[in-house]
Coordinates of C-alpha atoms in Angstrom, one line a residue:
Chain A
X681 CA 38.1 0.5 115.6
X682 CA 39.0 3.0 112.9
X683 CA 41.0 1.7 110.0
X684 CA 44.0 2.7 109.5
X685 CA 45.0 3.2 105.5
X686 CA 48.6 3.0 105.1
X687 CA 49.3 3.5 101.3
X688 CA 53.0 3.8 101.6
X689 CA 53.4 0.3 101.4
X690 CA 52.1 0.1 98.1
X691 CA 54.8 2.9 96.9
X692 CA 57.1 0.3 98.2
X693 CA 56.6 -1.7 95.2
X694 CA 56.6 0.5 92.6
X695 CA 58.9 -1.5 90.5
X696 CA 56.1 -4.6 90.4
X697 CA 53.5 -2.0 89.6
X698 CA 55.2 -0.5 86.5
X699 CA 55.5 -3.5 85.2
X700 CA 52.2 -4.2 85.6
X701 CA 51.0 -1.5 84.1
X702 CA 53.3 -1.7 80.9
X703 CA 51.9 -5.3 80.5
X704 CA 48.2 -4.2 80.6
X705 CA 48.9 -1.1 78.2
X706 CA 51.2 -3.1 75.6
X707 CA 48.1 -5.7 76.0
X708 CA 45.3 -2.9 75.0
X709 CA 47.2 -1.6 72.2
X710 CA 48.0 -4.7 70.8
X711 CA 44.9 -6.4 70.9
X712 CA 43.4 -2.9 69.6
X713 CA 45.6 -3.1 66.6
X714 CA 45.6 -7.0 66.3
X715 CA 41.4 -6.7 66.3
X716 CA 41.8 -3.2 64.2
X717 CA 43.5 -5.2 61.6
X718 CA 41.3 -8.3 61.6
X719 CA 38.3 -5.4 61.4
X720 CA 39.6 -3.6 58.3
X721 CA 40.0 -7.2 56.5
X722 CA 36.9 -8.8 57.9
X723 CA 34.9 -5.3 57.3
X724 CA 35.9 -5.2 53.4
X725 CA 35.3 -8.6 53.1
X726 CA 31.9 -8.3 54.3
X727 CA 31.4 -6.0 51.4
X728 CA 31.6 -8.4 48.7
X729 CA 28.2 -10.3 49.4
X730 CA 29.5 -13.8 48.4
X731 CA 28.1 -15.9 50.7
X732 CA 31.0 -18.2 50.7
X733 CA 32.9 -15.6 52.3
X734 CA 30.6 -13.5 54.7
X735 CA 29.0 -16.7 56.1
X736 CA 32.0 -17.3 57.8
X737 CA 33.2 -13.9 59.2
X738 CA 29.4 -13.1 60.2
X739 CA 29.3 -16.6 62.0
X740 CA 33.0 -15.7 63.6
X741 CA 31.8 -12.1 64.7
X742 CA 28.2 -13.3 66.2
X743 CA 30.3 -16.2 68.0
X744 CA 33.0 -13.4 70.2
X745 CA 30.2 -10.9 70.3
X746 CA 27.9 -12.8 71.7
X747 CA 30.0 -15.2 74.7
X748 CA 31.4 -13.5 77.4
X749 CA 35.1 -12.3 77.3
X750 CA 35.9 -13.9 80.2
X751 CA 34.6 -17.5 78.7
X752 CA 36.5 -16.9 75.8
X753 CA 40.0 -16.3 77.2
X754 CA 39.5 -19.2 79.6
X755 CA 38.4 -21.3 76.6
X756 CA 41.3 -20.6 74.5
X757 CA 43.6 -21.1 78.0
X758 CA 42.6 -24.6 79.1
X759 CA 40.0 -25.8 75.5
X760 CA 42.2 -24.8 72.6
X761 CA 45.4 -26.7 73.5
X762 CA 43.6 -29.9 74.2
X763 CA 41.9 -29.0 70.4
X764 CA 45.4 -28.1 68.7
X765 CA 47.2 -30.3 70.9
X766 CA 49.8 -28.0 71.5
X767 CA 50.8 -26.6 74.5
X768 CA 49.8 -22.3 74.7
X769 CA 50.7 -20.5 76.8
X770 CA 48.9 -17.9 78.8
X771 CA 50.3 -14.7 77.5
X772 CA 49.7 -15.8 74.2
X773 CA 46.2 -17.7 74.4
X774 CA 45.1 -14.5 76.5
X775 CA 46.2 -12.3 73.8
X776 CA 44.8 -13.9 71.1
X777 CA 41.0 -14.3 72.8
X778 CA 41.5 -10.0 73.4
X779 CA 42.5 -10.1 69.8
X780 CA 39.9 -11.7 68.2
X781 CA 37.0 -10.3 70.7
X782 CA 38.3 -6.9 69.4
X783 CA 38.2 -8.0 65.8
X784 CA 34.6 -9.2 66.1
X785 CA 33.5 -5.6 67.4
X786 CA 36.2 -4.1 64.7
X787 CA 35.0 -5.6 62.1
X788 CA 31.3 -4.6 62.5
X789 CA 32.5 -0.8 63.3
X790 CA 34.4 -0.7 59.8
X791 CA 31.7 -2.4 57.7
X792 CA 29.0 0.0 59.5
X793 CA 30.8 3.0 58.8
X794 CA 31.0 1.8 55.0
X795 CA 27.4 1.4 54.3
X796 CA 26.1 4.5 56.3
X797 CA 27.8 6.6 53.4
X798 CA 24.6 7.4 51.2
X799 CA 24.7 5.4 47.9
X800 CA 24.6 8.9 46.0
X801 CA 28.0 8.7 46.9
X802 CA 28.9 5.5 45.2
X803 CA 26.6 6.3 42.3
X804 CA 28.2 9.2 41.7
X805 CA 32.0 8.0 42.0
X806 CA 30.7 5.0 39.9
X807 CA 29.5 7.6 37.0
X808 CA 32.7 9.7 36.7
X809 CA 34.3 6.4 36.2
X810 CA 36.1 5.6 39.2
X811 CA 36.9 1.8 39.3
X812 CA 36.0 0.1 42.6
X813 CA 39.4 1.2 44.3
X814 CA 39.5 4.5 43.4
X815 CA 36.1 5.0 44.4
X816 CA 37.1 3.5 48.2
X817 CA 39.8 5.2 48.4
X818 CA 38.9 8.7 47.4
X819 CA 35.4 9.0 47.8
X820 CA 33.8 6.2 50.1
X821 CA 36.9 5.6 53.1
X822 CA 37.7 9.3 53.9
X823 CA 34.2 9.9 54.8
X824 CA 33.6 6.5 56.5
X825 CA 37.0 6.2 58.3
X826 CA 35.7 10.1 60.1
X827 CA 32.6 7.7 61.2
X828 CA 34.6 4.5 62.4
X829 CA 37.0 6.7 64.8
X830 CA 34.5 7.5 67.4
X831 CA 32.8 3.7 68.4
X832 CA 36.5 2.7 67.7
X833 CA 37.6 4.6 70.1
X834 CA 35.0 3.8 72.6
X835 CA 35.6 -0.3 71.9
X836 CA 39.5 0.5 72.7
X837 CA 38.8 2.2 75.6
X838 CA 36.5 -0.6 76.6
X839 CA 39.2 -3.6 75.5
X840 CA 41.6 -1.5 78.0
X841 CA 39.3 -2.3 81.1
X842 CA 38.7 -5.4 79.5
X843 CA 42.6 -6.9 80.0
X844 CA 42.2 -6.7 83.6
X845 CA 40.5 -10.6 83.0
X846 CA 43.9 -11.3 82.1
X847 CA 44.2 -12.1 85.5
X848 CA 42.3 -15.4 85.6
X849 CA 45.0 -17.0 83.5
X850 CA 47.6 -15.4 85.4
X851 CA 49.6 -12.9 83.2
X852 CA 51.1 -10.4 85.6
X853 CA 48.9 -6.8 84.4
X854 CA 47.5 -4.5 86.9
X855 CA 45.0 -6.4 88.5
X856 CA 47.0 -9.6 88.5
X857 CA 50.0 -7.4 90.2
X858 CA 47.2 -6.1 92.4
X859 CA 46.5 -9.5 93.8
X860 CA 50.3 -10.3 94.2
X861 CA 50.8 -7.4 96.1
X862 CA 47.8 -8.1 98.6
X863 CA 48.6 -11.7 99.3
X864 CA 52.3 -10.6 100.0
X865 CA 50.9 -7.1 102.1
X866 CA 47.3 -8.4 103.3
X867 CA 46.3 -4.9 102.7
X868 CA 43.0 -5.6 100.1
X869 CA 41.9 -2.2 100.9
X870 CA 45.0 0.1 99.8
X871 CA 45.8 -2.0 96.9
X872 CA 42.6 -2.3 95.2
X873 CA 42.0 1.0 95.6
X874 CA 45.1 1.9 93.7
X875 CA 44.7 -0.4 91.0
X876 CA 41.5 1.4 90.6
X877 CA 42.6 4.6 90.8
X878 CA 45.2 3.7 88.0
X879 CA 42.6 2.2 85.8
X880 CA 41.1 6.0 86.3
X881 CA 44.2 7.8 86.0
X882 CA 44.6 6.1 82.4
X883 CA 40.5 5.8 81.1
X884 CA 39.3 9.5 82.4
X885 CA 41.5 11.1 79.7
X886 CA 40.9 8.9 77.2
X887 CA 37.1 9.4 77.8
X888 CA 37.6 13.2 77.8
X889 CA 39.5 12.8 74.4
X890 CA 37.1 10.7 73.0
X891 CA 34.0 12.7 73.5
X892 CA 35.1 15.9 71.8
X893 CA 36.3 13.5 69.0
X894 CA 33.1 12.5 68.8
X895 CA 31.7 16.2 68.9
X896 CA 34.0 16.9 66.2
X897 CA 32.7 14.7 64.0
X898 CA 29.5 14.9 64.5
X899 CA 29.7 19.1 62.8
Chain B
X1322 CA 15.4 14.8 13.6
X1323 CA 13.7 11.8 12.7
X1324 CA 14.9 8.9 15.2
X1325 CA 13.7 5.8 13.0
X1326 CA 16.5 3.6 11.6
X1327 CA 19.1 6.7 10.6
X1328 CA 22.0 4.5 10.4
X1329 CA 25.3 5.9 10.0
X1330 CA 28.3 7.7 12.1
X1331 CA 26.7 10.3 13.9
X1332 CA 24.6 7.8 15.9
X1333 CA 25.9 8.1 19.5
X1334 CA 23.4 5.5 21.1
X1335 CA 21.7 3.3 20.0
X1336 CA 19.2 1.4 22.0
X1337 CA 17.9 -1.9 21.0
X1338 CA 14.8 -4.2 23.1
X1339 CA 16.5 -2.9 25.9
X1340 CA 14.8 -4.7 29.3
X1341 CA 15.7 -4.2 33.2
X1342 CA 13.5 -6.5 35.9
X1343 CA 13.8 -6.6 39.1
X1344 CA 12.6 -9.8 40.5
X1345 CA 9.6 -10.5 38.9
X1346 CA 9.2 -6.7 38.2
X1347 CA 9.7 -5.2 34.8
X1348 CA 11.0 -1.5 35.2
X1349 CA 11.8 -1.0 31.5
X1350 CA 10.0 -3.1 28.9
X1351 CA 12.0 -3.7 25.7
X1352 CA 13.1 0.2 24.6
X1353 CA 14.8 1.1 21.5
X1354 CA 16.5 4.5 21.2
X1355 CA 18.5 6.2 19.3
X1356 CA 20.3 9.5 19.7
X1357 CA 22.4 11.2 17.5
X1358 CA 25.7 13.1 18.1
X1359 CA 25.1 16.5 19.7
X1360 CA 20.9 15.8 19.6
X1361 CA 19.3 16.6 23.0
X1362 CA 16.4 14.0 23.5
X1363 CA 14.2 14.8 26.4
X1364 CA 12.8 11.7 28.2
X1365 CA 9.0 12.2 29.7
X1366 CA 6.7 10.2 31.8
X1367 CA 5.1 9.9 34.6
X1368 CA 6.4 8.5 37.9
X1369 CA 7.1 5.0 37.8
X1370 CA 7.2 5.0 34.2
X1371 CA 11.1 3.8 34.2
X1372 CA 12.8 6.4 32.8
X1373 CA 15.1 7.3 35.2
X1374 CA 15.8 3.4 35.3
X1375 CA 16.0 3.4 31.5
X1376 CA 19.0 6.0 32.2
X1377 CA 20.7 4.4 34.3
X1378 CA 21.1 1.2 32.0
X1379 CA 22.9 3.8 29.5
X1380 CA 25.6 4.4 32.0
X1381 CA 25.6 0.9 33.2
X1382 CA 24.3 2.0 36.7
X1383 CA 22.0 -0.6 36.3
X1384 CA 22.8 -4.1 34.6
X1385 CA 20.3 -4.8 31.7
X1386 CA 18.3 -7.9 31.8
X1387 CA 18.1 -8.1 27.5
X1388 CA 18.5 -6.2 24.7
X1389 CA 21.3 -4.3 23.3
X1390 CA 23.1 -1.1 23.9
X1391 CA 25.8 1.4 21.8
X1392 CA 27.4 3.9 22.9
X1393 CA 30.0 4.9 20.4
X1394 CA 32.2 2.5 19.3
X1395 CA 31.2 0.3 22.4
X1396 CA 28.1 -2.4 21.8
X1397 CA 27.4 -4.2 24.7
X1398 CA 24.6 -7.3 24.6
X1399 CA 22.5 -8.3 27.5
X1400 CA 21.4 -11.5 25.7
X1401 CA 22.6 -14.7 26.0
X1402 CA 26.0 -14.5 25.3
X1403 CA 26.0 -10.9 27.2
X1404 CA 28.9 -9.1 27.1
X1405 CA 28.7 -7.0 30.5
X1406 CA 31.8 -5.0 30.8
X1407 CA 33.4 -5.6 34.6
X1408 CA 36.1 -4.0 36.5
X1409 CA 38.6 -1.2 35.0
X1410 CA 36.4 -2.1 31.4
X1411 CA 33.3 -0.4 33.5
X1412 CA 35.0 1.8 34.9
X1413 CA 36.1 3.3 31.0
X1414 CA 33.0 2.9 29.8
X1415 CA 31.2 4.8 32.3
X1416 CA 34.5 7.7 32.3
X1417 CA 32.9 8.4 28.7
X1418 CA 29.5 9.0 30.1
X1419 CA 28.1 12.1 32.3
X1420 CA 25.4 11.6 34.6
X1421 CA 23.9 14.4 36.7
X1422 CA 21.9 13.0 39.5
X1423 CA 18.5 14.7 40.7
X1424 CA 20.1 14.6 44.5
X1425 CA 23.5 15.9 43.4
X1426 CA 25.4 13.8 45.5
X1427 CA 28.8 15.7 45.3
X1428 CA 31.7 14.9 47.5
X1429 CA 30.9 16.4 50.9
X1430 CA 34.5 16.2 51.9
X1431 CA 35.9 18.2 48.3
X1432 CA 35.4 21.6 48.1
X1433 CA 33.5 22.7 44.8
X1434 CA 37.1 23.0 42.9
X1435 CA 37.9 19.0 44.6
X1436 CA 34.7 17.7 43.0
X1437 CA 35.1 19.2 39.8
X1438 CA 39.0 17.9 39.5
X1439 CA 38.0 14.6 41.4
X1440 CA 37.1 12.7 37.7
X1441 CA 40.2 14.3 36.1
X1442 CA 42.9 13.5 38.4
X1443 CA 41.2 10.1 39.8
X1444 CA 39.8 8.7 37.1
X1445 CA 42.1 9.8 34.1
X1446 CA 45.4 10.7 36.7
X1447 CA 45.7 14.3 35.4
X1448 CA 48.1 16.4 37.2
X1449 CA 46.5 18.2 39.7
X1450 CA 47.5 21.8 38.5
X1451 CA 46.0 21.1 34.7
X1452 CA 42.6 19.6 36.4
X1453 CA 42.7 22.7 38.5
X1454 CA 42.2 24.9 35.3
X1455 CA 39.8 23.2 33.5
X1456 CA 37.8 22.8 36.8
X1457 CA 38.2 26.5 37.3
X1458 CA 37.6 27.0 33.6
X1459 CA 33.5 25.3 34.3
X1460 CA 33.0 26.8 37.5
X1461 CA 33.1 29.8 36.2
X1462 CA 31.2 28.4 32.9
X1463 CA 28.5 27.6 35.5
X1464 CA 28.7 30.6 37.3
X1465 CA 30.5 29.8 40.5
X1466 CA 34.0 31.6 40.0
X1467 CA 33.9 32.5 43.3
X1468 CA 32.2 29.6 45.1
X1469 CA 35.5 27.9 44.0
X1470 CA 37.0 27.2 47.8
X1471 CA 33.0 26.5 49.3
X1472 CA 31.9 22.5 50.4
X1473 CA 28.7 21.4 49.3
X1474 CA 26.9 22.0 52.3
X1475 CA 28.1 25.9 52.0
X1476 CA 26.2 26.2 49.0
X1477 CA 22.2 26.1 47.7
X1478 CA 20.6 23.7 45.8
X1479 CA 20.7 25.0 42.6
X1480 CA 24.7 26.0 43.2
X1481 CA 25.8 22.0 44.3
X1482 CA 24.1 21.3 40.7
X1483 CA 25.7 23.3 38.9
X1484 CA 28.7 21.7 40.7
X1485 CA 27.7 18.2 40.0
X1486 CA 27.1 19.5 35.4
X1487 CA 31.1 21.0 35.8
X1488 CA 31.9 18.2 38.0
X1489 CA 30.5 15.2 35.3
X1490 CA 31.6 17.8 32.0
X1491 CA 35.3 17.9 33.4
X1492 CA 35.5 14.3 32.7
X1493 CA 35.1 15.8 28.6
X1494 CA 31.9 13.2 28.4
X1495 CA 30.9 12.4 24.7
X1496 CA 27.6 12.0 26.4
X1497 CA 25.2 13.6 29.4
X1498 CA 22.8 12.0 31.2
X1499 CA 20.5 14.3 33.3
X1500 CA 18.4 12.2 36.1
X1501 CA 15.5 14.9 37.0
X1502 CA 18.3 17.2 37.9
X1503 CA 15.8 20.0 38.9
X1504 CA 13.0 17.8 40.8
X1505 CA 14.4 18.5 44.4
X1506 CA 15.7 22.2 44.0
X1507 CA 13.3 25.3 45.3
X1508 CA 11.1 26.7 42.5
X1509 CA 13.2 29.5 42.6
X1510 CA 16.6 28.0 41.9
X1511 CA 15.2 25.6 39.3
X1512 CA 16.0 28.7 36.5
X1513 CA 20.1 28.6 37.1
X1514 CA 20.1 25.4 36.7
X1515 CA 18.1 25.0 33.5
X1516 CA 19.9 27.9 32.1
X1517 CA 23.7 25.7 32.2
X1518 CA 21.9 22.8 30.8
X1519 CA 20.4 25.0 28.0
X1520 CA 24.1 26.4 26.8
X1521 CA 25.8 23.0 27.0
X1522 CA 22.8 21.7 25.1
X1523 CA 23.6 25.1 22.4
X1524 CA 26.9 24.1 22.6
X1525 CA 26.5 20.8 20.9
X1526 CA 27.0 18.4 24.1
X1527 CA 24.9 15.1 23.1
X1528 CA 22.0 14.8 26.3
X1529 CA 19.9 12.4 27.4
X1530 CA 17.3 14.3 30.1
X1531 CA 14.4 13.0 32.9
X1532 CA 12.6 15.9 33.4
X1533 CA 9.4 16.8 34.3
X1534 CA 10.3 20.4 33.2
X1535 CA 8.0 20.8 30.0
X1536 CA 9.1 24.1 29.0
X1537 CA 12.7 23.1 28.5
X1538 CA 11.6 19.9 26.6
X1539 CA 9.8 22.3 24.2
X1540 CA 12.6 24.6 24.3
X1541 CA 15.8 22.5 23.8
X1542 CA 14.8 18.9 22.6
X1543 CA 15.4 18.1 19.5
X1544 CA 13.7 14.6 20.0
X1545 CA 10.7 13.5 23.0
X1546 CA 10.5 10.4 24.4
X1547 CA 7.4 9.6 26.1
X1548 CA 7.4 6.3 28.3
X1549 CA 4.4 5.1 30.5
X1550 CA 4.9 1.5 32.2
X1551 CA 8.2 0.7 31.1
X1552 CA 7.6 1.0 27.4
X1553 CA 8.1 3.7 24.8
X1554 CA 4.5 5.1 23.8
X1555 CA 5.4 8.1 21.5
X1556 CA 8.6 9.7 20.1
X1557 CA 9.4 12.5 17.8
X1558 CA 10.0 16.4 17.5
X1559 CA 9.3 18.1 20.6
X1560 CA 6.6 20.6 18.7
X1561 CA 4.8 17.1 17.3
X1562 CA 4.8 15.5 20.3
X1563 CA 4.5 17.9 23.0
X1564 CA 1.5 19.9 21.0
X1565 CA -0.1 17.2 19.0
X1566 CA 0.5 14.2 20.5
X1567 CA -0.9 10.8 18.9
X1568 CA -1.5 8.4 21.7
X1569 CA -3.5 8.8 24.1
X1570 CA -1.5 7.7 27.2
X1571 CA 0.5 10.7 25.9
X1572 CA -2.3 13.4 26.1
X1573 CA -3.4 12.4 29.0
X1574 CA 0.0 12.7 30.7
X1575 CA 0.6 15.9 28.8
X1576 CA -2.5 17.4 30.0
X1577 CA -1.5 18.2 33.1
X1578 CA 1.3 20.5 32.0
X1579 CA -0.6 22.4 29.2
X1580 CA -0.5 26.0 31.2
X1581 CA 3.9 25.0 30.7
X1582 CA 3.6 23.7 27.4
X1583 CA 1.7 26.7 25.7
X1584 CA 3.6 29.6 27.1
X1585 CA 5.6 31.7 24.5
X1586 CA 9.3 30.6 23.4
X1587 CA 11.2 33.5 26.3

């Protein structure tokens, strides 16, 4: 028996799918600029080699780079309340395991692209007299910050595909909206197709983009 | 000039037991220095010998482990009781000092005008149009009016260090360190470069230079310094030293430059 695909009852609920995918967007780009932020602080903090100081962050970034995503956000879902004793809820205990997984990464991207600038550089911005800010500033971040944009990109475009676990906790993005749709329709096929498709729809130019970043940067 | 305990005003530096380990290493072993205002004192050795280390203690690149050091009014003391500038006090102290690095190591995102004008406006917060002359002004000084517009990796060797001489003179130094500027240019573009350093050191600019150039320490120093493991082994006119030298260590070193040493003054 040949199956029949019948996409035009997905269309039907077009309304559920938007919102959807505005919750997995406004997810990706705040957690990218919730972990960019944490990154840029974490990353210069690095750079003062007290040990007081990067103890902590290296201990923090090892700890989300090296547990699953999934383990995290159900850990800060059903583990962290019971710790802080307060009730979270999912949007927000979701959000901030996405946040801080993309800070771990961030912060390793911003504090690589720092020391890969030769140490001519900083010798000679040192020598002209440049005091530790001017020297970041001027000399050291415009040529790093050309380095960080590429793997940046590549960890945001990543931390999009990654809010699809939102669905285990049961915040409505795509995929959760997916599953909504199939348990009301009973039509797997069609639906996960489309939330696939739209996943594609959104990454394939993002890839494109990225790449001839990247080639750009690289002259 | 004699360098032996000429007290007075027109000492720029003055160098006193100066030491810098590393670890249990001992780059520079107590050296005492001292150079006068608008003297050119060319520092020799062989590899290893800690002279480029021994420059960068003068500019603070590297923090002293002892002795004493002067520049100007400035007297900093790496004793007990050391009085390491930090911070924005560095940061002046080292705005007083050129230093021209044997890698240049300009800015590769400035254009050869940006690097030049990067100490004035950054460092001393000149308005951009007044750096832009004076940067123009040594550009062409160097001989690059019309590389003014090029980046770094647009130009050769021996241009990005002529760069890097406007680029530290811009910042109006009361004192240039040279770190074997010439050692990683082509034979052929060593010339140019030697020929700036040559008219600043005419013009009176006070020089401290690493080089293994023997010609233009016979040339242009008014005072050699020989160092060989860390320590000073003979100092005094370049004609005493580079032609009759006393110690050993010295000859030996000097040996293997005598086909440089005994050419004719060009």
């Amino acid at each position: 028996m040949a199956y029949k695909w019948d996409f035009g009852l997905i269309f039907s609920y077009a309304n559920f799918w938007a919102k959807g995918l505005g919750i997995t967007l406004a997810y990706s780009v705040g957690t990218v600029l919730g972990g960019l932020i944490i990154g840029v602080i974490c990353g210069m903090l690095l750079l003062y080699k007290r040990k007081w100081l990067t103890l902590p962050i290296h201990f923090y970034v090892e700890l989300f780079r090296c547990t699953p995503l999934l383990v995290q956000i159900v850990w800060f879902y059903y583990a962290l309340p019971i710790v802080l004793a307060v009730e979270l809820p999912a949007w927000l205990a979701a959000g901030l395991g996405l946040t801080l997984y993309m800070g771990s990464f961030s912060t390793e991207i911003f504090r690589g692209g720092i020391i890969s600038i030769d140490k001519g550089q900083w010798q000679a911005a040192r020598a002209l007299g440049m005091t530790n800010g001017e020297m970041m500033r001027h000399i050291i971040l415009p040529q790093a910050i050309k380095r960080m944009v590429p793997p940046f990109v590549n960890q945001s475009i990543i931390q999009l595909k990654n809010t699809s676990l939102l669905y285990v906790v049961a915040v409505p993005d795509l995929m959760y909206t997916g599953s909504i749709v199939v348990s009301d329709t009973f039509r797997p096929l069609e639906v996960y197709t489309s939330v696939a498709a739209m996943y594609f729809a959104i990454l394939y130019p993002l890839t494109l983009w990225a790449s001839r970043m990247e080639a750009k940067v690289d002259q | 000039m004699t360098n032996n305990g000429t007290p007075g005003g027109d000492v720029m530096v003055r160098v006193e037991g100066l030491r810098k380990s590393y670890g249990t290493v001992e780059a520079v072993r107590g050296v005492s220095l001292d150079v006068h205002r608008g003297q050119v004192v060319v520092v020799i050795g062989p590899s290893g010998c800690g002279k480029s280390t021994f420059l960068r203690c003068i500019n603070l690149l590297e923090t002293p482990s002892a002795g004493t050091l002067r520049v100007g009014d400035r007297t900093i003391d790496f004793g007990a009781g050391h009085t390491m500038p930090r911070g924005r006090d560095l940061a002046r102290f080292r705005a007083r000092i050129g230093m021209v690095f044997q890698q240049f190591d300009l800015f590769p995102h400035m254009t050869a005008l940006g690097n030049v004008m990067s100490g004035p406006v950054i460092v001393k917060k000149m308005r951009e149009s007044e750096a832009e002359t004076i940067a123009r002004d040594l550009l062409a000084k160097v001989g690059l009016a019309n590389f003014t517009a090029r980046f770094p990796r647009e130009l050769s060797g021996g241009q990005q260090q002529r760069v890097a001489i406007a680029r530290a003179m811009a910042m109006e130094p009361e004192l240039m360190l040279f770190d074997e500027v010439t050692s990683a240019l082509d034979p052929e573009l060593v010339g140019e470069v030697l020929d700036v350093m040559k008219e600043l050191a005419l013009e009176g600019t006070t020089m401290i230079v690493v080089t293994h150039e023997m010609a233009f320490a016979r040339d242009v120093a008014d005072h050699v310094v020989v160092m060989d493991a860390g320590q000073v082994v003979e100092q005094g006119a370049a004609a005493d030293v580079l032609l009759q030298p006393k110690n050993p260590r010295t000859a030996s070193f000097l040996s293997r430059f005598h086909s440089t040493i005994g050419e004719r003054k060009a």
